[in-house]
CSV table of N, CA and C in Angstrom, one decimal:
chain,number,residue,atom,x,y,z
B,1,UNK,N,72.9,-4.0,-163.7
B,1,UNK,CA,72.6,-3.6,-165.0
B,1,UNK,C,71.1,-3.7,-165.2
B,2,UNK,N,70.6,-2.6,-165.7
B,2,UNK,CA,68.9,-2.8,-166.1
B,2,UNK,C,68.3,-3.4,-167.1
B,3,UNK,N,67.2,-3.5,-167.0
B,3,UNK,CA,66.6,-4.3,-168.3
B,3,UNK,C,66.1,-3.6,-169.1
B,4,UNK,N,65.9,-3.7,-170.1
B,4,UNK,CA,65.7,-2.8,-171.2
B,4,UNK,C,63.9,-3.2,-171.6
B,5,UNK,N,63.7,-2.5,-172.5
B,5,UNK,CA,62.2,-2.3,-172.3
B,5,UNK,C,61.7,-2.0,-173.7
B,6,UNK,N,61.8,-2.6,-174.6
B,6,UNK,CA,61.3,-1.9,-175.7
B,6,UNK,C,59.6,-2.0,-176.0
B,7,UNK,N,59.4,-0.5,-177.2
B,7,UNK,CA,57.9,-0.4,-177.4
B,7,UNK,C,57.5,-0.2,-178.7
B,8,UNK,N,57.0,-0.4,-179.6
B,8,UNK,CA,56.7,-0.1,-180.8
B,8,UNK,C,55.6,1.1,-181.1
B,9,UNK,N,55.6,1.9,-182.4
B,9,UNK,CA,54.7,2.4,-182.7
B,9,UNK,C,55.0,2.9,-184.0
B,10,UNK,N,53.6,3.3,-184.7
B,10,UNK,CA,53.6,2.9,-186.6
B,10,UNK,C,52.6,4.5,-186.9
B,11,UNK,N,53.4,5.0,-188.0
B,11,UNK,CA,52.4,6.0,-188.5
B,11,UNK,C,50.9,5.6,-188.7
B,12,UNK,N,50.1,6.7,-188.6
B,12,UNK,CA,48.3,6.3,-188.9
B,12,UNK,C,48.3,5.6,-190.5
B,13,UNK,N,49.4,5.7,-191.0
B,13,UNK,CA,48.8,5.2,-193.0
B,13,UNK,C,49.1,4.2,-192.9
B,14,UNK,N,49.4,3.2,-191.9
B,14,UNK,CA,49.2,1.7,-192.0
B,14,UNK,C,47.5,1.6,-190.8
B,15,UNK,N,47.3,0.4,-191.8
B,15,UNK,CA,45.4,0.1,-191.8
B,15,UNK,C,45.5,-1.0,-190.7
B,16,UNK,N,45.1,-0.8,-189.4
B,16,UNK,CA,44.9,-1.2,-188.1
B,16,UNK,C,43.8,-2.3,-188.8
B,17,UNK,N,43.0,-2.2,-189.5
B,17,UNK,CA,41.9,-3.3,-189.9
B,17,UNK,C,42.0,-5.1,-190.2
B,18,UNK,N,43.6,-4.1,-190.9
B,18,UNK,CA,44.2,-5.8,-191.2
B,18,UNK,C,44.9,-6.6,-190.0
B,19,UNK,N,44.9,-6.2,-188.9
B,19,UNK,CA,45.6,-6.4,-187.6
B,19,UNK,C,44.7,-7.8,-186.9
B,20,UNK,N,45.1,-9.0,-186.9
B,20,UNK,CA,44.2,-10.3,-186.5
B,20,UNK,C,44.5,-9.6,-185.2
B,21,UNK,N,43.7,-10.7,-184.3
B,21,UNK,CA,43.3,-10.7,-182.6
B,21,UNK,C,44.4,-11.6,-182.4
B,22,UNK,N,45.2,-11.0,-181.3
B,22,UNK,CA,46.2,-11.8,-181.1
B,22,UNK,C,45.7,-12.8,-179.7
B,23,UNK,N,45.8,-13.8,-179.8
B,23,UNK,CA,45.8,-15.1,-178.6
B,23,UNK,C,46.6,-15.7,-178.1
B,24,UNK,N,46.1,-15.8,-176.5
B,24,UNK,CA,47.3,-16.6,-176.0
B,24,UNK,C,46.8,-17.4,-174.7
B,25,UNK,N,47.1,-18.9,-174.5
B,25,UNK,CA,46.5,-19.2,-173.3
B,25,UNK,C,47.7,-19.7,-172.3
B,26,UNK,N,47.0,-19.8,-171.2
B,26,UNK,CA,47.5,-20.5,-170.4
B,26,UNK,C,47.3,-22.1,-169.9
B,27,UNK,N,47.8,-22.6,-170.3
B,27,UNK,CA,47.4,-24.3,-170.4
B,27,UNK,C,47.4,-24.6,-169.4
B,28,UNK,N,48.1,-24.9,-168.3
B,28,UNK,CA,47.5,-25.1,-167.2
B,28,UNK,C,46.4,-25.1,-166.3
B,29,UNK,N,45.6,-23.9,-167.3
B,29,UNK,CA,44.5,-23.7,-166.0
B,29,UNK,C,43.7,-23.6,-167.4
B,30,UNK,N,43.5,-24.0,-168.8
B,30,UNK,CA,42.7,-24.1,-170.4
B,30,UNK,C,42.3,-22.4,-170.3
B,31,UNK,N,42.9,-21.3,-169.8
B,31,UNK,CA,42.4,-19.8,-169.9
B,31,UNK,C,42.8,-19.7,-171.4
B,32,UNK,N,42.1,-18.7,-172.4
B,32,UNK,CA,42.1,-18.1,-173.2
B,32,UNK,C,41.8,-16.5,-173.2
B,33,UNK,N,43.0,-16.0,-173.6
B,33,UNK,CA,42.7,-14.3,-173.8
B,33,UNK,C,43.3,-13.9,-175.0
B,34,UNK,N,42.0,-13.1,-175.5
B,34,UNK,CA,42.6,-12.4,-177.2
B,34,UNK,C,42.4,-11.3,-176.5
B,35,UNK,N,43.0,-10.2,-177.5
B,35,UNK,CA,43.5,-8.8,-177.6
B,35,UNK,C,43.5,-8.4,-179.2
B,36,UNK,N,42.2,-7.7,-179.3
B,36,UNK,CA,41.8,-6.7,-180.7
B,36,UNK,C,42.5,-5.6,-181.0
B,37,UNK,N,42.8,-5.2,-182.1
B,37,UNK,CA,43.4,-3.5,-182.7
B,37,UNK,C,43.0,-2.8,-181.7
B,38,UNK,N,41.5,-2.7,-181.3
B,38,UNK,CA,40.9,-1.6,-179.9
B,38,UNK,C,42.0,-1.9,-178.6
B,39,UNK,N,42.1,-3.2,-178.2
B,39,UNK,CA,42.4,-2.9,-177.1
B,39,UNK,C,43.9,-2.9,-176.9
B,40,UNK,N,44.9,-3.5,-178.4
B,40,UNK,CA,46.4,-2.8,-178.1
B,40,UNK,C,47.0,-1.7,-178.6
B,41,UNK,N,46.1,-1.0,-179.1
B,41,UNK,CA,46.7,0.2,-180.0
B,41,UNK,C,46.1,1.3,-179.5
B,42,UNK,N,46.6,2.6,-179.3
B,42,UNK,CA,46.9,3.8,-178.4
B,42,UNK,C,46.6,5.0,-179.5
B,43,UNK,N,45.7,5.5,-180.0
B,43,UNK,CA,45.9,6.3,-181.1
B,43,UNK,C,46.6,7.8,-180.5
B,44,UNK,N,47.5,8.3,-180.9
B,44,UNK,CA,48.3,9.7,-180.3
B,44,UNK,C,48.7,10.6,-181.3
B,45,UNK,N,48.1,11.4,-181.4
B,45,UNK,CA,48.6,12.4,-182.8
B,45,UNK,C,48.5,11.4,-183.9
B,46,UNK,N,49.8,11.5,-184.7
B,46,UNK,CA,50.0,10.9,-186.0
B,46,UNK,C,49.9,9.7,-186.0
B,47,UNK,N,50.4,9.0,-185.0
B,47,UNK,CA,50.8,7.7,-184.9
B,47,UNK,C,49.5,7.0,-183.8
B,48,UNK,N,50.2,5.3,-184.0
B,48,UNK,CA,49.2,4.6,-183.1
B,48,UNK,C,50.6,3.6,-182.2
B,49,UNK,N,50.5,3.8,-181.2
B,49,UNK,CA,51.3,3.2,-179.9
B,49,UNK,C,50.8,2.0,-179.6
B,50,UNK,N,51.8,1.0,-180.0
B,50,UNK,CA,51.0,-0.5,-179.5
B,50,UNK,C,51.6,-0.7,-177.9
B,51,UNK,N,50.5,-0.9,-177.2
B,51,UNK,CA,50.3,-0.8,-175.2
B,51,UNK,C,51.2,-2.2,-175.1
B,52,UNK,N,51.5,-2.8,-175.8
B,52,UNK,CA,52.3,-3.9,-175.1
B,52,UNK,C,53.9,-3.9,-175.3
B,53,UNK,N,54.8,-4.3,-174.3
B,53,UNK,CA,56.0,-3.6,-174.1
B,53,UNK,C,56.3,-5.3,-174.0
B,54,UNK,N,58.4,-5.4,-174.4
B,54,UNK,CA,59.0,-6.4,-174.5
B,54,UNK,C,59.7,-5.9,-173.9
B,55,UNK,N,60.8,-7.0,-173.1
B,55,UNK,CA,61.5,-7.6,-172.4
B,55,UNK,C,62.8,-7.9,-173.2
B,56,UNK,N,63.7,-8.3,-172.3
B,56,UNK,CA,64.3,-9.6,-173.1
B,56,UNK,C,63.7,-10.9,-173.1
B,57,UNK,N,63.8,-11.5,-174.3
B,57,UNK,CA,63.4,-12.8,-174.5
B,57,UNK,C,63.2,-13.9,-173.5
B,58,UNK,N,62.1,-14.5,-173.0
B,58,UNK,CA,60.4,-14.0,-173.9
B,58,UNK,C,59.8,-13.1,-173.1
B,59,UNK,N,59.8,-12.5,-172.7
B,59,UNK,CA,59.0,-11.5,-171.3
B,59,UNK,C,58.6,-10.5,-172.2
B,60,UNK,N,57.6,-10.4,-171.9
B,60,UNK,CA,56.3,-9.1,-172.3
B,60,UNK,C,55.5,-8.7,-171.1
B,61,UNK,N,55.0,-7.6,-171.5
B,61,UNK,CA,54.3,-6.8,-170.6
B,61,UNK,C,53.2,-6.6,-171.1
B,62,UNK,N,51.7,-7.2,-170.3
B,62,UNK,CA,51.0,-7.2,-170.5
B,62,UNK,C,50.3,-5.7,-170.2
B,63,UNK,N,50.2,-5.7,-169.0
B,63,UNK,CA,50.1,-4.5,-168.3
B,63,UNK,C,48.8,-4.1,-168.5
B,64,UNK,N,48.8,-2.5,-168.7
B,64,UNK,CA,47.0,-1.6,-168.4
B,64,UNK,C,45.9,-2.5,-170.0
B,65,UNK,N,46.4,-2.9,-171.1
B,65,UNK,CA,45.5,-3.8,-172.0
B,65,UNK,C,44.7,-4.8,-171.5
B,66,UNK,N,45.6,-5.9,-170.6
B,66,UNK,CA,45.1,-7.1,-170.0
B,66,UNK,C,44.6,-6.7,-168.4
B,67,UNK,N,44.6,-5.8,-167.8
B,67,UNK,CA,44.1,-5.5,-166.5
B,67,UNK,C,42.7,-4.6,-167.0
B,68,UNK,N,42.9,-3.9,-168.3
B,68,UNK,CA,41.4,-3.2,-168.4
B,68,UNK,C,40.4,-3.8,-169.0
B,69,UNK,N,40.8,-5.3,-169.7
B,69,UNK,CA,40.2,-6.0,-170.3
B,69,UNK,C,39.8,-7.0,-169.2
B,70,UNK,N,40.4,-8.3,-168.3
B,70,UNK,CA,39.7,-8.9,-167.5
B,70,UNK,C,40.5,-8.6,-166.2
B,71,UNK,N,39.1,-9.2,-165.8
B,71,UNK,CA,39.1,-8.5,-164.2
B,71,UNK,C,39.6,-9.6,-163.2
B,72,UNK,N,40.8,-9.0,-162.4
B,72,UNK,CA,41.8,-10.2,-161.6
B,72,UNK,C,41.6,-9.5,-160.3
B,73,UNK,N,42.0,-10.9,-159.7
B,73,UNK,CA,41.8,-10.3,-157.6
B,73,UNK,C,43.1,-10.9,-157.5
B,74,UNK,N,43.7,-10.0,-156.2
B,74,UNK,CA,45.6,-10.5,-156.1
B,74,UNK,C,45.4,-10.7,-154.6
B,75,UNK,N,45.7,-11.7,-154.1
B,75,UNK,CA,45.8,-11.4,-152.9
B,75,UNK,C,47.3,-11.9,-152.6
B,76,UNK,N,47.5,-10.4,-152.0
B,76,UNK,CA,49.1,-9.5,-151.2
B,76,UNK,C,49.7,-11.0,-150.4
B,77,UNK,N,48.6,-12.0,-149.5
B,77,UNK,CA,48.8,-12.7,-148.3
B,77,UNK,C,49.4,-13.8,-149.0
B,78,UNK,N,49.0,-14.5,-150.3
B,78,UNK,CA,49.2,-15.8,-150.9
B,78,UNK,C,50.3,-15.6,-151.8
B,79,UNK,N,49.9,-14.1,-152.4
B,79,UNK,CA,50.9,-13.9,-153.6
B,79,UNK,C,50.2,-14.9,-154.9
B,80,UNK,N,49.0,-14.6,-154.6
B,80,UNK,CA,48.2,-15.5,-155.5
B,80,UNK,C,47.6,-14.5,-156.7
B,81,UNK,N,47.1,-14.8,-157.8
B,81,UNK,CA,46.3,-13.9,-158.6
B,81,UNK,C,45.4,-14.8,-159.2
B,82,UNK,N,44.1,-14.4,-158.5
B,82,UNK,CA,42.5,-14.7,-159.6
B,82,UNK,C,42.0,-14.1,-160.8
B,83,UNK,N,41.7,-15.0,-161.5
B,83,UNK,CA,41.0,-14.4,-162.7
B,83,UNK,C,39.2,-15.1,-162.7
B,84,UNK,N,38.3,-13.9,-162.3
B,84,UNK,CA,36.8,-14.7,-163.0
B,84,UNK,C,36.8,-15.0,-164.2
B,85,UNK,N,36.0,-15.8,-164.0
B,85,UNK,CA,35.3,-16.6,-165.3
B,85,UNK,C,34.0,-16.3,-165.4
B,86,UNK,N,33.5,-16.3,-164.6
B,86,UNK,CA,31.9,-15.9,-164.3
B,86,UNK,C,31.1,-14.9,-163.5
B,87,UNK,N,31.2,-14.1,-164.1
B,87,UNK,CA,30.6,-12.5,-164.0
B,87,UNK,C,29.0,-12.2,-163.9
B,88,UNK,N,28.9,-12.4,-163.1
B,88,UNK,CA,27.3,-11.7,-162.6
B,88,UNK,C,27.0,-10.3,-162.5
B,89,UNK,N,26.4,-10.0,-163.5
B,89,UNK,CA,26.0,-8.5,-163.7
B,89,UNK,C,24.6,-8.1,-163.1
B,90,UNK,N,24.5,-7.1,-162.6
B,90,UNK,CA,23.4,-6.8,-161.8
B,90,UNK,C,22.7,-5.9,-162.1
């Protein structure tokens, strides 16, 4: 049996402004990542598509929001995933 997948989305006449930054960390390692109206919401025609997809309870899907927002190394060998912290721009 498959898992089900659900996704939300809201006509344009509700006001994306009032939308806080949603936060969430991972305590183990003290990471903190918020996600703004810009970076979960999908504007499409009439409507706005919120990018983040649910599971069954608790599983979410972070997916293309949190991969285009910070930048992670996976390595295939460890089955490990990095996240920088410190970004040197050139």
């Amino acid at each position: 049996m498959g898992t089900s997948i659900y996704y939300y989305y809201c006509n344009k006449d509700i006001d994306l402004n009032n939308f806080k930054p949603w936060h969430f960390t991972i305590n183990n390692f003290g990471l903190n990542f918020t996600f703004t109206k810009d970076d979960l919401f999908l504007d499409i025609g009439d409507k706005y598509i919120f990018l983040i997809a649910f599971g069954g309870s608790p599983t979410i899907f972070l997916g293309n929001p949190f991969l285009k927002k910070y930048q992670l190394i996976f390595n295939q060998d460890d089955k490990t995933i990095g996240y920088f912290t410190n970004i040197i721009k050139e």
